[in-house]
mmCIF file of C-alpha atoms in Angstrom:
data_model
loop_
_atom_site.group_PDB
_atom_site.id
_atom_site.type_symbol
_atom_site.label_atom_id
_atom_site.label_comp_id
_atom_site.label_asym_id
_atom_site.label_seq_id
_atom_site.Cartn_x
_atom_site.Cartn_y
_atom_site.Cartn_z
ATOM 1 C CA MET A 1 -45.981 -155.534 -66.432
ATOM 2 C CA PRO A 2 -46.309 -159.451 -65.579
ATOM 3 C CA THR A 3 -43.360 -158.731 -62.976
ATOM 4 C CA PHE A 4 -45.421 -155.941 -61.378
ATOM 5 C CA ASN A 5 -48.479 -158.216 -61.149
ATOM 6 C CA ARG A 6 -46.259 -160.980 -59.258
ATOM 7 C CA ILE A 7 -45.190 -158.696 -56.750
ATOM 8 C CA ILE A 8 -48.713 -157.324 -56.055
ATOM 9 C CA ALA A 9 -49.958 -160.819 -56.002
ATOM 10 C CA ARG A 10 -47.178 -162.056 -53.442
ATOM 11 C CA LEU A 11 -47.676 -159.006 -51.323
ATOM 12 C CA LEU A 12 -51.499 -159.719 -51.293
ATOM 13 C CA ILE A 13 -51.012 -163.351 -50.316
ATOM 14 C CA LEU A 14 -48.827 -162.129 -47.509
ATOM 15 C CA CYS A 15 -51.191 -159.736 -46.320
ATOM 16 C CA THR A 16 -54.149 -162.295 -46.431
ATOM 17 C CA PHE A 17 -51.909 -164.701 -44.310
ATOM 18 C CA ALA A 18 -50.790 -161.949 -41.717
ATOM 19 C CA LEU A 19 -54.668 -161.030 -41.247
ATOM 20 C CA GLY A 20 -55.154 -164.777 -39.947
ATOM 21 C CA MET A 21 -52.446 -164.286 -37.426
ATOM 22 C CA PRO A 22 -53.416 -163.801 -33.812
ATOM 23 C CA LEU A 23 -52.202 -160.618 -32.429
ATOM 24 C CA PRO A 24 -51.155 -160.413 -28.861
ATOM 25 C CA SER A 25 -53.548 -158.812 -26.689
ATOM 26 C CA SER A 26 -54.591 -158.741 -22.941
ATOM 27 C CA ALA A 27 -58.052 -158.114 -21.688
ATOM 28 C CA ALA A 28 -58.836 -157.371 -18.000
ATOM 29 C CA ILE A 29 -61.817 -157.082 -16.103
ATOM 30 C CA VAL A 30 -62.417 -153.583 -14.867
ATOM 31 C CA GLY A 31 -64.153 -153.596 -11.503
ATOM 32 C CA THR A 32 -66.932 -151.150 -10.600
ATOM 33 C CA ASP A 33 -64.609 -149.528 -7.900
ATOM 34 C CA GLN A 34 -62.261 -148.426 -10.669
ATOM 35 C CA LEU A 35 -65.100 -147.130 -12.826
ATOM 36 C CA THR A 36 -66.546 -145.153 -9.772
ATOM 37 C CA ALA A 37 -63.111 -143.833 -8.876
ATOM 38 C CA ASN A 38 -62.787 -142.353 -12.375
ATOM 39 C CA ALA A 39 -66.140 -140.709 -12.331
ATOM 40 C CA GLU A 40 -65.721 -139.300 -8.924
ATOM 41 C CA ARG A 41 -62.312 -138.144 -9.841
ATOM 42 C CA SER A 42 -63.636 -136.398 -12.797
ATOM 43 C CA LYS A 43 -66.526 -134.904 -10.918
ATOM 44 C CA VAL A 44 -64.008 -133.290 -8.583
ATOM 45 C CA LEU A 45 -62.046 -132.036 -11.563
ATOM 46 C CA ASN A 46 -64.938 -130.638 -13.043
ATOM 47 C CA PHE A 47 -65.926 -128.931 -9.886
ATOM 48 C CA LEU A 48 -62.394 -127.420 -9.855
ATOM 49 C CA ASP A 49 -63.150 -125.985 -13.326
ATOM 50 C CA ARG A 50 -65.858 -123.775 -12.272
ATOM 51 C CA ALA A 51 -65.136 -120.059 -12.157
ATOM 52 C CA ASP A 52 -66.295 -119.358 -8.634
ATOM 53 C CA VAL A 53 -64.168 -122.125 -7.273
ATOM 54 C CA ARG A 54 -61.058 -121.128 -9.180
ATOM 55 C CA ALA A 55 -61.533 -117.851 -7.975
ATOM 56 C CA GLN A 56 -61.537 -118.816 -4.346
ATOM 57 C CA PHE A 57 -58.667 -121.201 -4.811
ATOM 58 C CA GLU A 58 -56.509 -118.222 -6.527
ATOM 59 C CA ALA A 59 -57.762 -115.886 -3.559
ATOM 60 C CA ARG A 60 -55.889 -118.284 -1.257
ATOM 61 C CA GLY A 61 -52.712 -118.293 -3.445
ATOM 62 C CA ILE A 62 -53.312 -121.882 -5.125
ATOM 63 C CA SER A 63 -53.336 -121.895 -9.101
ATOM 64 C CA ALA A 64 -55.836 -123.990 -10.831
ATOM 65 C CA ASN A 65 -53.218 -126.399 -12.163
ATOM 66 C CA GLU A 66 -51.913 -126.892 -8.637
ATOM 67 C CA ALA A 67 -55.265 -127.793 -7.361
ATOM 68 C CA LYS A 68 -55.744 -130.245 -10.129
ATOM 69 C CA ALA A 69 -52.402 -131.857 -9.580
ATOM 70 C CA ARG A 70 -53.397 -132.263 -5.855
ATOM 71 C CA VAL A 71 -56.522 -133.761 -6.807
ATOM 72 C CA ASN A 72 -54.715 -136.340 -9.133
ATOM 73 C CA ALA A 73 -52.391 -137.262 -6.194
ATOM 74 C CA LEU A 74 -55.228 -138.253 -3.860
ATOM 75 C CA THR A 75 -56.079 -141.901 -3.163
ATOM 76 C CA ASP A 76 -59.438 -143.196 -4.409
ATOM 77 C CA GLY A 77 -60.983 -143.198 -0.989
ATOM 78 C CA GLN A 78 -60.060 -139.307 -0.491
ATOM 79 C CA VAL A 79 -61.574 -138.628 -3.788
ATOM 80 C CA LYS A 80 -64.801 -140.523 -2.961
ATOM 81 C CA GLN A 81 -64.882 -138.477 0.359
ATOM 82 C CA LEU A 82 -64.462 -135.208 -1.479
ATOM 83 C CA ALA A 83 -66.965 -135.982 -4.313
ATOM 84 C CA GLY A 84 -69.588 -137.024 -1.409
ATOM 85 C CA ARG A 85 -68.873 -133.570 0.215
ATOM 86 C CA ILE A 86 -69.498 -131.791 -3.225
ATOM 87 C CA ASP A 87 -72.963 -133.740 -3.545
ATOM 88 C CA GLN A 88 -73.864 -132.484 -0.154
ATOM 89 C CA LEU A 89 -73.221 -128.769 -0.748
ATOM 90 C CA PRO A 90 -76.213 -126.605 -1.372
ATOM 91 C CA ALA A 91 -77.136 -125.414 -4.965
ATOM 92 C CA GLY A 92 -76.623 -121.864 -5.820
ATOM 93 C CA GLY A 93 -80.127 -120.673 -5.560
ATOM 94 C CA ASP A 94 -81.620 -122.680 -2.699
ATOM 95 C CA GLY A 95 -80.705 -120.256 0.064
ATOM 96 C CA ILE A 96 -82.061 -117.164 -1.735
ATOM 97 C CA ILE A 97 -85.330 -119.040 -2.659
ATOM 98 C CA GLY A 98 -85.875 -120.116 1.062
ATOM 99 C CA ALA A 99 -85.184 -116.684 2.421
ATOM 100 C CA LEU A 100 -87.827 -115.092 -0.106
ATOM 101 C CA VAL A 101 -90.316 -117.607 0.864
ATOM 102 C CA LEU A 102 -89.800 -117.099 4.671
ATOM 103 C CA ILE A 103 -90.094 -113.225 4.247
ATOM 104 C CA PHE A 104 -93.282 -113.695 2.276
ATOM 105 C CA VAL A 105 -94.841 -115.940 4.848
ATOM 106 C CA ILE A 106 -93.794 -113.567 7.799
ATOM 107 C CA LEU A 107 -95.290 -110.625 6.041
ATOM 108 C CA LEU A 108 -98.308 -112.609 4.993
ATOM 109 C CA ILE A 109 -98.902 -113.557 8.867
ATOM 110 C CA THR A 110 -98.278 -109.953 10.100
ATOM 111 C CA ASP A 111 -100.599 -108.778 7.507
ATOM 112 C CA ILE A 112 -103.395 -111.142 8.585
ATOM 113 C CA LEU A 113 -102.716 -110.193 12.211
ATOM 114 C CA GLY A 114 -103.059 -106.442 11.294
ATOM 115 C CA LEU A 115 -99.761 -105.512 12.052
ATOM 116 C CA THR A 116 -99.156 -104.652 8.658
ATOM 117 C CA LYS A 117 -100.751 -103.865 5.434
ATOM 118 C CA VAL A 118 -98.493 -105.089 2.603
ATOM 119 C CA PHE A 119 -100.785 -107.357 0.588
ATOM 120 C CA PRO A 120 -104.304 -106.236 -0.584
ATOM 121 C CA PHE A 121 -105.751 -109.496 -0.674
ATOM 122 C CA THR A 122 -105.558 -110.033 3.342
ATOM 123 C CA ARG A 123 -108.070 -109.076 5.707
ATOM 124 C CA SER A 124 -106.719 -108.036 9.064
ATOM 125 C CA VAL A 125 -108.111 -109.775 12.230
ATOM 126 C CA ARG A 126 -108.835 -106.199 13.917
#
């Protein structure tokens, strides 16, 4: 048993000294350009994961994996430009809501002018 204790004690001493030894490491400063480029690249890749976008690519004969490979092959400037275009796209329901409001206003004006009688809360001019 004393031999076993000596082996364990020597192993613990060795481990204690090993903890104090410096390990090789490298730390580099990560610029904001790299961070924004990664964020924009992930934004474009997330856009490609949407079902409607994937369906449009497949309708044109491009698989989802091929589209992602093409995005990964783009330079940072190209990805930034593409992410900017994605940000400028209209949201899904904006066009429909605008059209409904326009139709409501047109019907309201024609109702007030007496050309139609759609809304019971308006009084016609005639």
